XYZ file of C-alpha atoms in Angstrom:
387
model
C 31.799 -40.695 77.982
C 32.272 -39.444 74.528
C 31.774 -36.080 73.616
C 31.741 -33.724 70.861
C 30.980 -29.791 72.364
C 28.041 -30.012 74.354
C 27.044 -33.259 72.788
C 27.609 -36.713 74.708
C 27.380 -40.226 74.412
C 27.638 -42.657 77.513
C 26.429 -45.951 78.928
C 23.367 -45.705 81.475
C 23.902 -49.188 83.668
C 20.073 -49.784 85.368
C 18.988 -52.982 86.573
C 17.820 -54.457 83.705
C 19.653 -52.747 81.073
C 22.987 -51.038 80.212
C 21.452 -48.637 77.513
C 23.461 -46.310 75.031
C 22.906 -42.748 75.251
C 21.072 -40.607 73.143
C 18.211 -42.964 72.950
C 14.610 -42.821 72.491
C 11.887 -44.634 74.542
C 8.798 -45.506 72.614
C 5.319 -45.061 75.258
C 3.668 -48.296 76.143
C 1.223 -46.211 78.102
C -0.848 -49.833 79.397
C 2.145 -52.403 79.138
C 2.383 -52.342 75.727
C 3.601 -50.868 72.765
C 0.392 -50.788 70.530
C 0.461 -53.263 68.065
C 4.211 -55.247 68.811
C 5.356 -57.331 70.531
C 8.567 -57.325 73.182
C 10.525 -59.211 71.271
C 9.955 -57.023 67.962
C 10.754 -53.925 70.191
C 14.117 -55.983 70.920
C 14.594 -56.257 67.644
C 14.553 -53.064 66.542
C 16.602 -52.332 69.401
C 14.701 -50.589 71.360
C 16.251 -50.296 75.289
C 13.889 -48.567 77.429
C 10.217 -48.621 77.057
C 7.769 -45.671 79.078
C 4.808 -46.910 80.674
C 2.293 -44.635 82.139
C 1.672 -44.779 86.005
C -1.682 -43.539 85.932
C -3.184 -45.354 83.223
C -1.638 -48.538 84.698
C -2.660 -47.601 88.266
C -6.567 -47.325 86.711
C -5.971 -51.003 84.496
C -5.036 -53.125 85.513
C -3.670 -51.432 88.937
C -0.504 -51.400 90.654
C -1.254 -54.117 92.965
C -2.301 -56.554 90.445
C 1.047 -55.722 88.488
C 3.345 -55.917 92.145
C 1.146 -59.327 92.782
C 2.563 -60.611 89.336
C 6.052 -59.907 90.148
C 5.832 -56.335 88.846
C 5.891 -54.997 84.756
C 9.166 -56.202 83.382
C 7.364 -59.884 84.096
C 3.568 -59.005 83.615
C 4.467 -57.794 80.071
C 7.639 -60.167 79.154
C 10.087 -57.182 78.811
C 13.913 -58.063 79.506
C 15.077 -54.790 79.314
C 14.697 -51.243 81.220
C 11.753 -49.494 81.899
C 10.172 -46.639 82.895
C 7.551 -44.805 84.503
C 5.857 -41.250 84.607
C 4.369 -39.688 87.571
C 0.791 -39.430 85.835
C 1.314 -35.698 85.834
C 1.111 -35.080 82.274
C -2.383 -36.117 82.924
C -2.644 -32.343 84.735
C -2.414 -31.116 80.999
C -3.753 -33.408 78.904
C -6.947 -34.374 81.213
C -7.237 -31.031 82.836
C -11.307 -30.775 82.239
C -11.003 -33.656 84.874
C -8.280 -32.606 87.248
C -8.460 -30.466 90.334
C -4.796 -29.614 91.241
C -3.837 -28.173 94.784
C -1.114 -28.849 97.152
C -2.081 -32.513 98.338
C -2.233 -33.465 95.059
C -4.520 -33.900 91.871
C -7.805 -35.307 92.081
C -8.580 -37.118 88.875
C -11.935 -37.787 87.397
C -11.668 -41.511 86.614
C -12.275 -42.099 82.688
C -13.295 -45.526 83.663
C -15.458 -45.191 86.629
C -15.930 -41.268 86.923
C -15.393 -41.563 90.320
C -12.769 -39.088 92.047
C -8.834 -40.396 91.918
C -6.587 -38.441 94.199
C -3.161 -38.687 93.147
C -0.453 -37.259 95.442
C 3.368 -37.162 95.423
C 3.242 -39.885 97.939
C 0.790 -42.156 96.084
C 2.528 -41.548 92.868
C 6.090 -43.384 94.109
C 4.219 -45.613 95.565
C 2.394 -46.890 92.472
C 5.360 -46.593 90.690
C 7.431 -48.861 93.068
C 4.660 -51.624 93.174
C 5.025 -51.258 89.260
C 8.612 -51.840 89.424
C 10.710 -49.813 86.555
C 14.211 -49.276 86.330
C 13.273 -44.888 86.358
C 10.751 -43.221 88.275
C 9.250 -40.030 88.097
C 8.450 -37.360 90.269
C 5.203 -35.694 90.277
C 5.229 -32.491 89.448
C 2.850 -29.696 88.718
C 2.709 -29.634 84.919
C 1.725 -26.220 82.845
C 1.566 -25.907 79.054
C 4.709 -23.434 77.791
C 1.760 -21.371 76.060
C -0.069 -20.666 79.642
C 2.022 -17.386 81.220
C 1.494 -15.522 83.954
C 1.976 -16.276 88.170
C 0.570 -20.049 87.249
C 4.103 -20.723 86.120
C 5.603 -19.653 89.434
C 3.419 -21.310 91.339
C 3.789 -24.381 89.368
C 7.737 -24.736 89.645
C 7.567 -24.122 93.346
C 5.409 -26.491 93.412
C 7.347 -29.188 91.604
C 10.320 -28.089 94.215
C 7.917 -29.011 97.350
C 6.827 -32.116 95.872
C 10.098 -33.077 95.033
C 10.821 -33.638 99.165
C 7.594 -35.726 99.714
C 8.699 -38.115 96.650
C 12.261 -38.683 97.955
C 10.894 -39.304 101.437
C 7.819 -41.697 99.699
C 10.712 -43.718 97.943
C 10.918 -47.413 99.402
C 13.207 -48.631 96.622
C 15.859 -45.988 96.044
C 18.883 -49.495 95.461
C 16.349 -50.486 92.671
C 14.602 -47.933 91.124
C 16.244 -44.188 90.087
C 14.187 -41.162 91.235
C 14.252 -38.687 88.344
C 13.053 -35.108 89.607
C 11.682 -32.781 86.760
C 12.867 -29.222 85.832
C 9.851 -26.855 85.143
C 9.424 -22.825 85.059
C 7.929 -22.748 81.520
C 9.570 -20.672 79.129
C 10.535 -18.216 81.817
C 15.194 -18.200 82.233
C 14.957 -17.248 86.098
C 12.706 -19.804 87.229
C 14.300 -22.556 85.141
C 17.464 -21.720 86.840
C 15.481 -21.989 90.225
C 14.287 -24.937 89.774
C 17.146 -26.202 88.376
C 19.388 -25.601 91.550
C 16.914 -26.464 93.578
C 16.943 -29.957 92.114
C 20.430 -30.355 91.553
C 20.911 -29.633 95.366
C 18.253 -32.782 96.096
C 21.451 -34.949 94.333
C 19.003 -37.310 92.507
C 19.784 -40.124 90.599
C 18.906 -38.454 87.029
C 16.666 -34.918 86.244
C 14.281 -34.289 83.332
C 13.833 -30.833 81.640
C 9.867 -31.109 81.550
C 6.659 -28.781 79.967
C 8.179 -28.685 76.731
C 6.486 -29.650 73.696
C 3.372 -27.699 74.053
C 3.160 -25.324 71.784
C 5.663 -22.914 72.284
C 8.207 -21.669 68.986
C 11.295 -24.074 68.559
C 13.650 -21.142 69.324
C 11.792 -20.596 72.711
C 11.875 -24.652 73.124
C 16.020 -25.255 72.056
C 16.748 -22.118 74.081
C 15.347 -23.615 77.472
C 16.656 -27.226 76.514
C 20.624 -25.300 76.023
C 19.956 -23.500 79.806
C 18.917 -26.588 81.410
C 21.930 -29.024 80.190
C 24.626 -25.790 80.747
C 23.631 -26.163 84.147
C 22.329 -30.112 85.050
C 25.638 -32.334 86.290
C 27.870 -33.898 83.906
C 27.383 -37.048 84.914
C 23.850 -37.772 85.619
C 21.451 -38.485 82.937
C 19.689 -35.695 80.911
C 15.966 -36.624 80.017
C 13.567 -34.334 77.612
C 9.944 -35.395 78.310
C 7.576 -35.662 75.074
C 10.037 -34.689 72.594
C 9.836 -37.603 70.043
C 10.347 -35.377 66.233
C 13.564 -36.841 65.009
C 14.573 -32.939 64.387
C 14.293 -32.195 67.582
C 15.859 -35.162 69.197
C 19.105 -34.322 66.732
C 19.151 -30.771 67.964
C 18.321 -31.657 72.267
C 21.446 -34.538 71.864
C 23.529 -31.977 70.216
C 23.134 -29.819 73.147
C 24.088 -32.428 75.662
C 20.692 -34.205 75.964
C 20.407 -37.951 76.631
C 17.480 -39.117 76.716
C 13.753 -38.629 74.497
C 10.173 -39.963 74.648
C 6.707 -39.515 72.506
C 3.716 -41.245 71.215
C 4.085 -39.723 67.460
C 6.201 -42.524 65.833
C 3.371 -45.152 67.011
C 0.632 -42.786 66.814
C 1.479 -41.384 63.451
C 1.551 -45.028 61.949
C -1.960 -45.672 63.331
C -2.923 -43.605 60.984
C -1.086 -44.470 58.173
C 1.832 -42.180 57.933
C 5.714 -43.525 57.857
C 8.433 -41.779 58.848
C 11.134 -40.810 56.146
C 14.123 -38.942 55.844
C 12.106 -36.331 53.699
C 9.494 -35.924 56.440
C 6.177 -38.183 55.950
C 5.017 -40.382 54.027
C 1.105 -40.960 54.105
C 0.168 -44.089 52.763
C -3.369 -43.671 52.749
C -2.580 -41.466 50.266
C -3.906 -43.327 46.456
C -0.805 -42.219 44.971
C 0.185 -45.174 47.121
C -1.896 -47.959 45.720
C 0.255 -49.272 42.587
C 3.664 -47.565 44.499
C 6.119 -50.901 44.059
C 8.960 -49.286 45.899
C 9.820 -49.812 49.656
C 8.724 -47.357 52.314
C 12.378 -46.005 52.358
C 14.613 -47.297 49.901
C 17.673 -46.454 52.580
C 16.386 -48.215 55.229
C 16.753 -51.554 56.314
C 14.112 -52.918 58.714
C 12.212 -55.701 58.426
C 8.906 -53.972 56.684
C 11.360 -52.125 54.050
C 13.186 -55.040 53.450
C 9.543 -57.064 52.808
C 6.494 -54.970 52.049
C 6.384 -52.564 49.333
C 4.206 -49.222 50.113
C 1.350 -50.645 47.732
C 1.018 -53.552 49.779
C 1.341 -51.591 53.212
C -1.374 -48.905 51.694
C -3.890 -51.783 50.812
C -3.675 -52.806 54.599
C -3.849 -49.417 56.342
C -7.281 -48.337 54.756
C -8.793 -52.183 55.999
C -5.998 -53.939 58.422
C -4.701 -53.237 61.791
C -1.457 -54.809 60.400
C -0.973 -51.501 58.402
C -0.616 -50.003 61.896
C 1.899 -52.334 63.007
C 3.950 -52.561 60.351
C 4.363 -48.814 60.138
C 4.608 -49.012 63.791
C 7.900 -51.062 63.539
C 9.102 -49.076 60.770
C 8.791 -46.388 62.345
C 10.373 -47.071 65.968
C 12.843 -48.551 63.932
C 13.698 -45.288 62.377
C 14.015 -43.435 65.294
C 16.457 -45.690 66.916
C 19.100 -44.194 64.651
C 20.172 -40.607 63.694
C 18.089 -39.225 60.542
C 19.584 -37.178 57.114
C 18.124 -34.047 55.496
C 18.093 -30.712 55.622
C 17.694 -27.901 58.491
C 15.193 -24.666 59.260
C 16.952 -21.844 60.559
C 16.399 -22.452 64.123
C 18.090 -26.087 64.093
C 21.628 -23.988 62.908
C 20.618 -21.174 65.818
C 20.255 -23.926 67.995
C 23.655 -25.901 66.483
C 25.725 -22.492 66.663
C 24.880 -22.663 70.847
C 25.973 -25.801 70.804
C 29.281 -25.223 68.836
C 28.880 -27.226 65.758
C 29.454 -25.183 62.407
C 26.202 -26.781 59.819
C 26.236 -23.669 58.093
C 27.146 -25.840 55.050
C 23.603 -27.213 55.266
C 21.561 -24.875 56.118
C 19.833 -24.557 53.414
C 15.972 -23.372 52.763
C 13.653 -25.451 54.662
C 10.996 -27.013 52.129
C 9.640 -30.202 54.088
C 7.712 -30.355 57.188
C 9.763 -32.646 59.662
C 13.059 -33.107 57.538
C 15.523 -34.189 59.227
C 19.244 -33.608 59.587
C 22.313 -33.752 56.955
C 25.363 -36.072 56.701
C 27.287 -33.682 58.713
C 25.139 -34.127 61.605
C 24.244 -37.778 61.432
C 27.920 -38.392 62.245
C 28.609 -36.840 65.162
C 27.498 -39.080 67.750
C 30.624 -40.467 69.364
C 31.921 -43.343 69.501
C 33.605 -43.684 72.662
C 31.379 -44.164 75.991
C 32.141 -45.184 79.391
C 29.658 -46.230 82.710
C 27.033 -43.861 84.006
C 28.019 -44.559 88.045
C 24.582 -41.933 88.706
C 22.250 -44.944 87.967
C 22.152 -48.139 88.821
């Protein structure tokens, strides 16, 4: 394992994949990463893709998928893979959820009939699916809620932990992840992070972040979680995908990211860049002759200028997908810029010096400076946690 202070790089051996940490997993919530195909996502280098176990268990189910010879094969995917619990779905389809200690009945979006989802269940889907990681269910709460809900919530997650690990049929094939929650609040992340570590699982997530809350409440709860997660089991933020904050979770010994917004963002016609955004909707962009980003070199920078790319996005899906591959592509490798004060709060925890560049933050989304690009180290050695 390399390391530089708090921050680490290693190599993550799963069935399919060996896979160098920090890396980023683009959401293919349906088998798919909207708008490429697998062997574009190889291309860019992408190593783990994140499907979404209750969308797939809805369409086009679990069974279907095990009956095929599970996901890798249904969706031509040589590399690792994997899946959430559905319980993100507590948050973002709460109007249709009914959470208690069996599990979460679902209002189906398809059918509207009721959808029970349980610890149990969930492993269960998720082993007929087939991915390299699994999740645990757990009971989800935005950071912004407070109150006993939060409690209740990460004692929760704690219970259902036990019912997961005992549901688990494939445990030589697929690594149980368990997920760290107690919103914003020290003591109960601490709780549930002990109570966790004790369970000895394969990997552990720091989860309910990304909500809503301020970045120095969100970097503060990331820096408690890795102090005290093991050294040698994999570290994975759930729905942090701003290439800011992925600079600033790896610097404090996180491994691994995911998020919709590089895919989603390009849907509707914005690129990423190491200034922030570009939105080439915009008109400015019609008789623009340059590249997206001049410094990169993907396939769509290397081809398509952002005139071009701007007369497809306002009429073409192939706007989408070109953007789309720009950029996943971009967020497979550490970004430049400059850094809000929070980022050299955060960097100061996590013992590297950028007071050099911390200068006034002008751009939403910019992204880090030489001096931070190049710490990632070099050196790496095997994960033995996962297999």
């Amino acid at each position: 394992m390399g390391r530089f202070n708090r921050a680490r790089a290693a190599q993550l051996t799963l069935p399919h994949f060996t896979c160098q940490t920090p890396l980023f997993m683009p959401v293919g919530t349906q088998g798919t990463i909207k708008g490429l195909t697998t062997q574009q996502l190889e291309e860019i280098g992408c190593q783990i893709i994140l499907g979404n176990t209750y969308h797939l268990a809805l369409r086009p189910t679990s069974e279907l998928i095990d009956e095929l010879g599970g996901l890798h094969k249904f969706m031509n995917w040589p590399r690792a893979m994997l899946t959430d619990s559905g319980g993100f779905q507590m948050v973002s389809l709460l109007h249709l959820a009914d959470i208690t200690e069996k599990g979460v009945t679902f209002q189906s979006p398809v059918d509207g009939k009721p959808m029970l989802l349980t610890p149990e269940e969930s492993i269960q889907i998720q082993n007929r699916i087939g991915a390299d990681i699994i999740m645990a269910l757990d009971d989800v709460v935005r950071t912004t809620i407070t109150g006993p809900r939060i409690e209740e919530a990460m004692y929760r997650t704690l219970r259902w932990i036990d019912r997961c690990i005992a549901a688990h049929k494939r445990p030589h094939e697929q690594n149980l992840f368990g997920i760290v929650q107690g919103g914003l609040d020290p003591v109960l992340r601490d709780i549930c992070v002990r109570g966790l570590v004790d369970r000895n699982l394969p990997g552990y997530a720091i989860g309910g972040l990304a909500g809503g809350e301020d970045k120095d409440s969100f970097w503060r709860v990331v820096a408690q979680c890795t102090a005290s997660l093991p050294e040698d089991k994999p570290r994975y933020v759930m729905g942090v995908g701003y290439p800011l904050d992925i600079v600033v979770c790896s610097a404090l010994g996180a491994d691994m990211y995911d998020c919709v917004y590089p895919t989603r963002t390009a849907r509707f016609g914005t690129a990423l860049i190491p200034e922030g955004v570009l939105k080439l909707k915009h008109q400015v962009m019609a008789d623009d002759t340059r590249p997206i980003d001049p410094t990169c070199d993907c396939m769509v920078c290397r081809n398509y200028t952002r005139a071009y790319i701007h007369c497809l996005v306002t009429k073409y899906a192939m706007g989408s997908q070109l953007l789309s591959y720009h950029n996943l592509y971009y967020m497979m490798k550490f970004p430049q810029g400059d850094v809000p004060q929070w980022v050299c709060n955060a960097m100061e925890v996590a013992g590297i010096d950028i007071s050099s560049c911390c200068a006034p933050f002008t751009t939403r989304n910019t992204v880090f400076s030489d001096e931070i690009s190049s710490l990632k180290p070099q050196n790496s050695c095997k994960n033995p946690s996962a297999t």
